[in-house]
XYZ file of N, CA and C in Angstrom:
420
model
N 97.470 104.255 97.628
C 98.783 103.815 98.058
C 99.685 105.040 98.162
N 100.572 104.986 99.126
C 101.523 106.076 99.302
C 102.874 105.650 98.717
N 103.337 106.389 97.712
C 104.647 106.156 97.111
C 105.441 107.440 97.249
N 106.590 107.329 97.887
C 107.447 108.481 98.159
C 108.808 108.218 97.537
N 109.268 109.139 96.677
C 110.581 109.014 96.040
C 111.390 110.242 96.417
N 112.557 110.005 96.996
C 113.435 111.091 97.413
C 114.880 110.688 97.114
N 115.813 111.504 97.577
C 117.208 111.170 97.300
C 118.109 111.507 98.473
N 119.238 110.834 98.493
C 120.342 111.107 99.398
C 121.541 111.156 98.464
N 121.922 112.362 98.062
C 122.898 112.486 96.986
C 123.808 113.691 97.183
N 125.006 113.583 96.654
C 125.895 114.743 96.597
C 125.251 115.786 95.691
N 125.457 117.056 96.010
C 124.827 118.130 95.238
C 125.230 118.084 93.768
N 126.488 117.678 93.485
C 126.961 117.690 92.097
C 126.377 116.549 91.254
N 125.642 115.626 91.861
C 124.951 114.585 91.090
C 123.693 115.144 90.429
N 123.178 116.255 90.978
C 121.993 116.934 90.439
C 120.777 116.015 90.301
N 120.643 115.114 91.265
C 119.497 114.207 91.277
C 118.196 114.993 91.390
N 118.204 116.023 92.229
C 116.976 116.807 92.418
C 116.516 117.462 91.114
N 117.449 117.875 90.267
C 117.076 118.468 88.977
C 116.536 117.397 88.025
N 117.188 116.251 88.013
C 116.798 115.181 87.086
C 115.442 114.584 87.441
N 115.072 114.652 88.709
C 113.813 114.029 89.145
C 112.699 115.050 89.374
N 112.901 116.251 88.936
C 111.921 117.313 89.157
C 110.536 116.981 88.604
N 110.466 116.153 87.585
C 109.177 115.812 86.972
C 108.423 114.724 87.739
N 109.052 114.140 88.743
C 108.390 113.083 89.522
C 107.464 113.684 90.582
N 106.275 113.137 90.679
C 105.333 113.488 91.737
C 104.540 112.222 92.063
N 105.256 111.228 92.575
C 104.670 109.909 92.821
C 103.535 109.963 93.823
N 103.653 110.832 94.813
C 102.590 110.898 95.815
C 101.246 111.204 95.162
N 101.230 112.171 94.301
C 99.980 112.557 93.637
C 99.486 111.461 92.686
N 100.406 110.859 91.947
C 100.034 109.848 90.961
C 99.413 108.617 91.626
N 99.994 108.159 92.728
C 99.569 106.905 93.345
C 98.546 107.061 94.467
N 98.323 108.266 94.968
C 97.489 108.444 96.162
C 96.070 107.910 96.015
N 95.522 107.946 94.835
C 94.146 107.475 94.655
C 94.084 106.021 94.181
N 95.230 105.386 94.071
C 95.262 103.996 93.598
C 95.339 103.039 94.781
N 94.661 101.915 94.629
C 94.647 100.917 95.691
C 94.979 99.565 95.068
N 96.055 98.962 95.529
C 96.493 97.670 95.016
C 96.252 96.556 96.025
N 95.599 96.873 97.125
C 95.323 95.882 98.148
C 96.036 96.218 99.441
N 95.688 95.480 100.479
C 96.159 95.786 101.830
C 97.566 95.262 102.138
N 98.146 94.442 101.280
C 99.443 93.839 101.579
C 100.613 94.799 101.612
N 100.510 95.908 100.879
C 101.557 96.939 100.856
C 100.858 98.280 100.703
N 101.055 99.160 101.670
C 100.372 100.450 101.598
C 101.332 101.624 101.424
N 102.638 101.378 101.658
C 103.630 102.449 101.536
C 104.886 101.913 100.855
N 105.371 102.677 99.893
C 106.651 102.372 99.257
C 107.500 103.635 99.311
N 108.693 103.494 99.893
C 109.631 104.613 99.952
C 110.863 104.235 99.149
N 111.203 105.066 98.172
C 112.374 104.842 97.332
C 113.342 105.991 97.575
N 114.568 105.650 97.930
C 115.612 106.658 98.121
C 116.670 106.435 97.045
N 116.865 107.452 96.211
C 117.912 107.415 95.188
C 119.205 107.840 95.864
N 120.112 106.901 96.044
C 121.347 107.149 96.771
C 122.488 107.328 95.774
N 123.079 108.527 95.772
C 124.167 108.839 94.845
C 125.231 109.610 95.618
N 125.988 108.878 96.416
C 126.999 109.454 97.296
C 128.383 108.946 96.927
N 129.373 109.659 97.433
C 130.760 109.263 97.252
C 130.944 107.857 97.827
N 131.486 106.915 97.044
C 131.642 105.543 97.529
C 132.530 105.436 98.775
N 133.387 106.421 98.990
C 134.241 106.388 100.181
C 133.432 106.504 101.469
N 132.185 106.957 101.368
C 131.326 107.040 102.548
C 130.824 105.667 102.991
N 130.943 104.700 102.107
C 130.569 103.330 102.460
C 129.076 103.068 102.551
N 128.274 103.834 101.848
C 126.823 103.590 101.880
C 126.526 102.230 101.258
N 125.665 101.495 101.900
C 125.226 100.194 101.412
C 123.731 100.273 101.116
N 123.297 99.460 100.177
C 121.880 99.449 99.829
C 121.072 98.906 101.004
N 120.005 99.641 101.327
C 119.091 99.214 102.386
C 117.755 98.847 101.753
N 117.242 97.713 102.184
C 115.910 97.275 101.776
C 115.252 96.749 103.039
N 114.089 97.285 103.331
C 113.430 96.899 104.574
C 111.919 96.881 104.385
N 111.326 95.746 104.782
C 109.879 95.637 104.787
C 109.414 95.593 106.234
N 108.503 96.484 106.589
C 107.945 96.537 107.934
C 106.494 96.063 107.859
N 106.247 94.868 108.413
C 104.904 94.283 108.349
C 103.865 95.130 109.071
N 104.238 95.680 110.215
C 103.265 96.433 111.028
C 102.647 97.598 110.262
N 103.467 98.282 109.469
C 102.963 99.437 108.720
C 102.785 99.135 107.232
N 103.129 97.903 106.845
C 103.038 97.479 105.442
C 103.801 98.449 104.545
N 105.051 98.713 104.970
C 105.911 99.674 104.282
C 107.163 98.977 103.763
N 107.473 99.233 102.512
C 108.697 98.732 101.906
C 109.579 99.930 101.584
N 110.794 99.912 102.100
C 111.768 100.966 101.823
C 112.924 100.396 101.025
N 113.291 101.063 99.945
C 114.330 100.568 99.046
C 115.278 101.699 98.686
N 116.571 101.462 98.858
C 117.588 102.370 98.337
C 117.944 101.913 96.925
N 117.944 102.838 95.988
C 118.411 102.575 94.632
C 119.770 103.258 94.524
N 120.810 102.455 94.380
C 122.171 102.970 94.376
C 122.542 103.465 92.968
N 123.072 104.677 92.906
C 123.439 105.303 91.633
C 124.910 105.708 91.673
N 125.621 105.614 90.544
C 127.060 105.881 90.501
C 127.392 107.381 90.432
N 127.884 107.936 91.516
C 128.207 109.365 91.573
C 129.205 109.767 90.492
N 130.268 108.994 90.305
C 131.295 109.361 89.327
C 130.714 109.535 87.925
N 129.704 108.762 87.599
C 129.062 108.870 86.286
C 128.103 110.067 86.236
N 127.359 110.280 87.321
C 126.359 111.354 87.352
C 126.967 112.739 87.197
N 128.141 112.957 87.707
C 128.731 114.295 87.626
C 129.213 114.617 86.210
N 129.285 113.613 85.335
C 129.803 113.827 83.983
C 128.739 113.832 82.886
N 127.491 113.503 83.216
C 126.500 113.325 82.154
C 125.444 114.434 82.167
N 124.664 114.493 81.109
C 123.605 115.495 80.972
C 122.389 115.106 81.815
N 121.456 116.050 81.956
C 120.221 115.755 82.681
C 119.450 114.625 82.003
N 119.429 114.625 80.685
C 118.732 113.572 79.957
C 119.335 112.212 80.293
N 120.651 112.125 80.334
C 121.303 110.863 80.669
C 121.057 110.490 82.130
N 121.019 111.476 83.013
C 120.698 111.203 84.425
C 119.306 110.586 84.545
N 118.337 111.178 83.849
C 116.975 110.640 83.894
C 116.933 109.200 83.382
N 117.674 108.934 82.334
C 117.717 107.585 81.772
C 118.310 106.596 82.782
N 119.395 106.975 83.428
C 120.031 106.097 84.424
C 119.098 105.872 85.613
N 118.454 106.930 86.081
C 117.534 106.808 87.208
C 116.362 105.901 86.841
N 115.766 106.139 85.681
C 114.630 105.318 85.252
C 115.044 103.864 85.119
N 116.150 103.621 84.462
C 116.629 102.248 84.270
C 116.886 101.573 85.625
N 117.510 102.279 86.526
C 117.813 101.710 87.847
C 116.547 101.416 88.638
N 115.610 102.348 88.641
C 114.360 102.112 89.378
C 113.560 100.970 88.756
N 113.542 100.900 87.428
C 112.747 99.869 86.777
C 113.373 98.487 86.891
N 114.631 98.421 87.286
C 115.271 97.128 87.572
C 115.126 96.771 89.047
N 115.392 97.722 89.924
C 115.447 97.451 91.362
C 114.077 97.306 92.014
N 113.159 98.191 91.725
C 111.868 98.170 92.415
C 111.118 96.863 92.150
N 110.969 96.427 90.902
C 110.277 95.147 90.682
C 110.976 93.971 91.371
N 112.287 93.972 91.351
C 113.041 92.875 91.967
C 112.696 92.747 93.453
N 112.656 93.860 94.160
C 112.393 93.801 95.592
C 110.911 93.670 95.925
N 110.047 94.284 95.143
C 108.612 94.136 95.411
C 108.209 92.671 95.228
N 108.763 92.021 94.208
C 108.442 90.604 93.973
C 109.085 89.679 95.006
N 110.136 90.133 95.634
C 110.859 89.316 96.623
C 110.002 89.005 97.848
N 109.139 89.926 98.217
C 108.339 89.769 99.428
C 106.987 89.148 99.119
N 106.558 88.266 100.009
C 105.227 87.685 99.905
C 104.245 88.725 100.436
N 103.517 89.330 99.545
C 102.593 90.403 99.912
C 101.166 89.954 99.629
N 100.572 89.213 100.581
C 99.192 88.773 100.348
C 98.260 89.974 100.223
N 97.251 89.800 99.442
C 96.265 90.864 99.238
C 96.886 92.108 98.592
N 97.892 91.899 97.752
C 98.502 93.023 97.031
C 98.651 92.620 95.573
N 98.168 93.472 94.675
C 98.248 93.206 93.241
C 99.602 93.701 92.726
N 100.601 92.871 92.949
C 101.986 93.215 92.617
C 102.134 93.582 91.146
N 101.597 92.758 90.270
C 101.812 92.977 88.836
C 101.125 94.252 88.344
N 99.952 94.553 88.853
C 99.287 95.800 88.444
C 100.072 97.003 88.947
N 100.536 96.923 90.190
C 101.344 98.022 90.733
C 102.593 98.218 89.885
N 103.303 97.134 89.585
C 104.550 97.268 88.819
C 104.294 97.777 87.402
N 103.181 97.391 86.819
C 102.814 97.906 85.494
C 102.580 99.419 85.569
N 101.843 99.858 86.576
C 101.588 101.288 86.762
C 102.876 102.039 87.099
N 103.725 101.429 87.918
C 104.989 102.067 88.299
C 105.880 102.265 87.064
N 105.949 101.253 86.220
C 106.752 101.366 84.995
C 106.200 102.467 84.090
N 104.903 102.509 83.929
C 104.278 103.549 83.098
C 104.581 104.938 83.676
N 104.444 105.058 84.992
C 104.691 106.332 85.664
C 106.143 106.798 85.469
N 107.097 105.929 85.732
C 108.522 106.293 85.603
C 108.849 106.626 84.156
N 108.350 105.836 83.233
C 108.611 106.074 81.813
C 108.031 107.418 81.375
N 106.803 107.700 81.766
C 106.174 108.972 81.405
C 106.921 110.169 81.998
N 107.298 110.057 83.261
C 107.924 111.196 83.948
C 109.374 111.433 83.565
N 110.114 110.366 83.328
C 111.554 110.525 83.123
C 112.026 110.313 81.690
N 111.243 109.631 80.867
C 111.721 109.301 79.528
C 110.870 109.865 78.394
N 109.745 110.449 78.706
C 108.875 110.980 77.652
C 109.464 112.270 77.077
N 108.957 112.722 75.945
C 109.452 113.976 75.366
C 109.282 115.187 76.289
N 108.311 115.146 77.205
C 108.090 116.264 78.120
C 108.999 116.213 79.359
N 109.784 115.174 79.511
C 110.618 115.008 80.711
C 111.686 116.094 80.839
N 112.025 116.736 79.738
C 113.086 117.761 79.788
C 112.539 119.178 80.023
N 111.278 119.312 80.372
C 110.655 120.626 80.455
C 111.253 121.538 81.510
N 111.973 121.000 82.493
C 112.604 121.849 83.514
C 114.109 122.005 83.323
N 114.658 121.351 82.319
C 116.122 121.363 82.139
C 116.691 122.779 81.990
N 115.955 123.663 81.362
C 116.458 125.017 81.139
C 116.628 125.782 82.455
N 116.022 125.321 83.526
C 116.135 125.981 84.826
C 117.336 125.512 85.632
N 118.014 124.502 85.149
C 119.112 123.880 85.908
C 120.479 124.302 85.380
N 121.376 124.485 86.305
C 122.767 124.720 85.921
C 123.362 123.410 85.449
N 124.152 123.462 84.414
C 124.742 122.214 83.885
C 126.112 121.981 84.397
């Protein structure tokens, strides 16, 4: 399965620093949950609310691709530590992704196994003791 996690964020949100430990493509590439969903794209959106960004969720049957924007609060991100950013990102993804994956009827897709693996992956990458291994490289 192809899982792609990226961001659309103001530079001062430091999403790229907080998510440096994520490598979803490598983790999920050898996993197969069935033919009902073959691509998941997650965009962490952390922009100035005055821009009017709205959450986008789109399932394309032809390519079996689900795209989900996870909306994050810019005003909060600019004030917190990298550890707190990782916690907010993990919490948001673990609430939003299951909600939308379960929303769609995905025949021939092992939704629960995927979500179990996704939760383990996010928890390991963003909340484990090793999640802060790149923090010293980031400006605070």
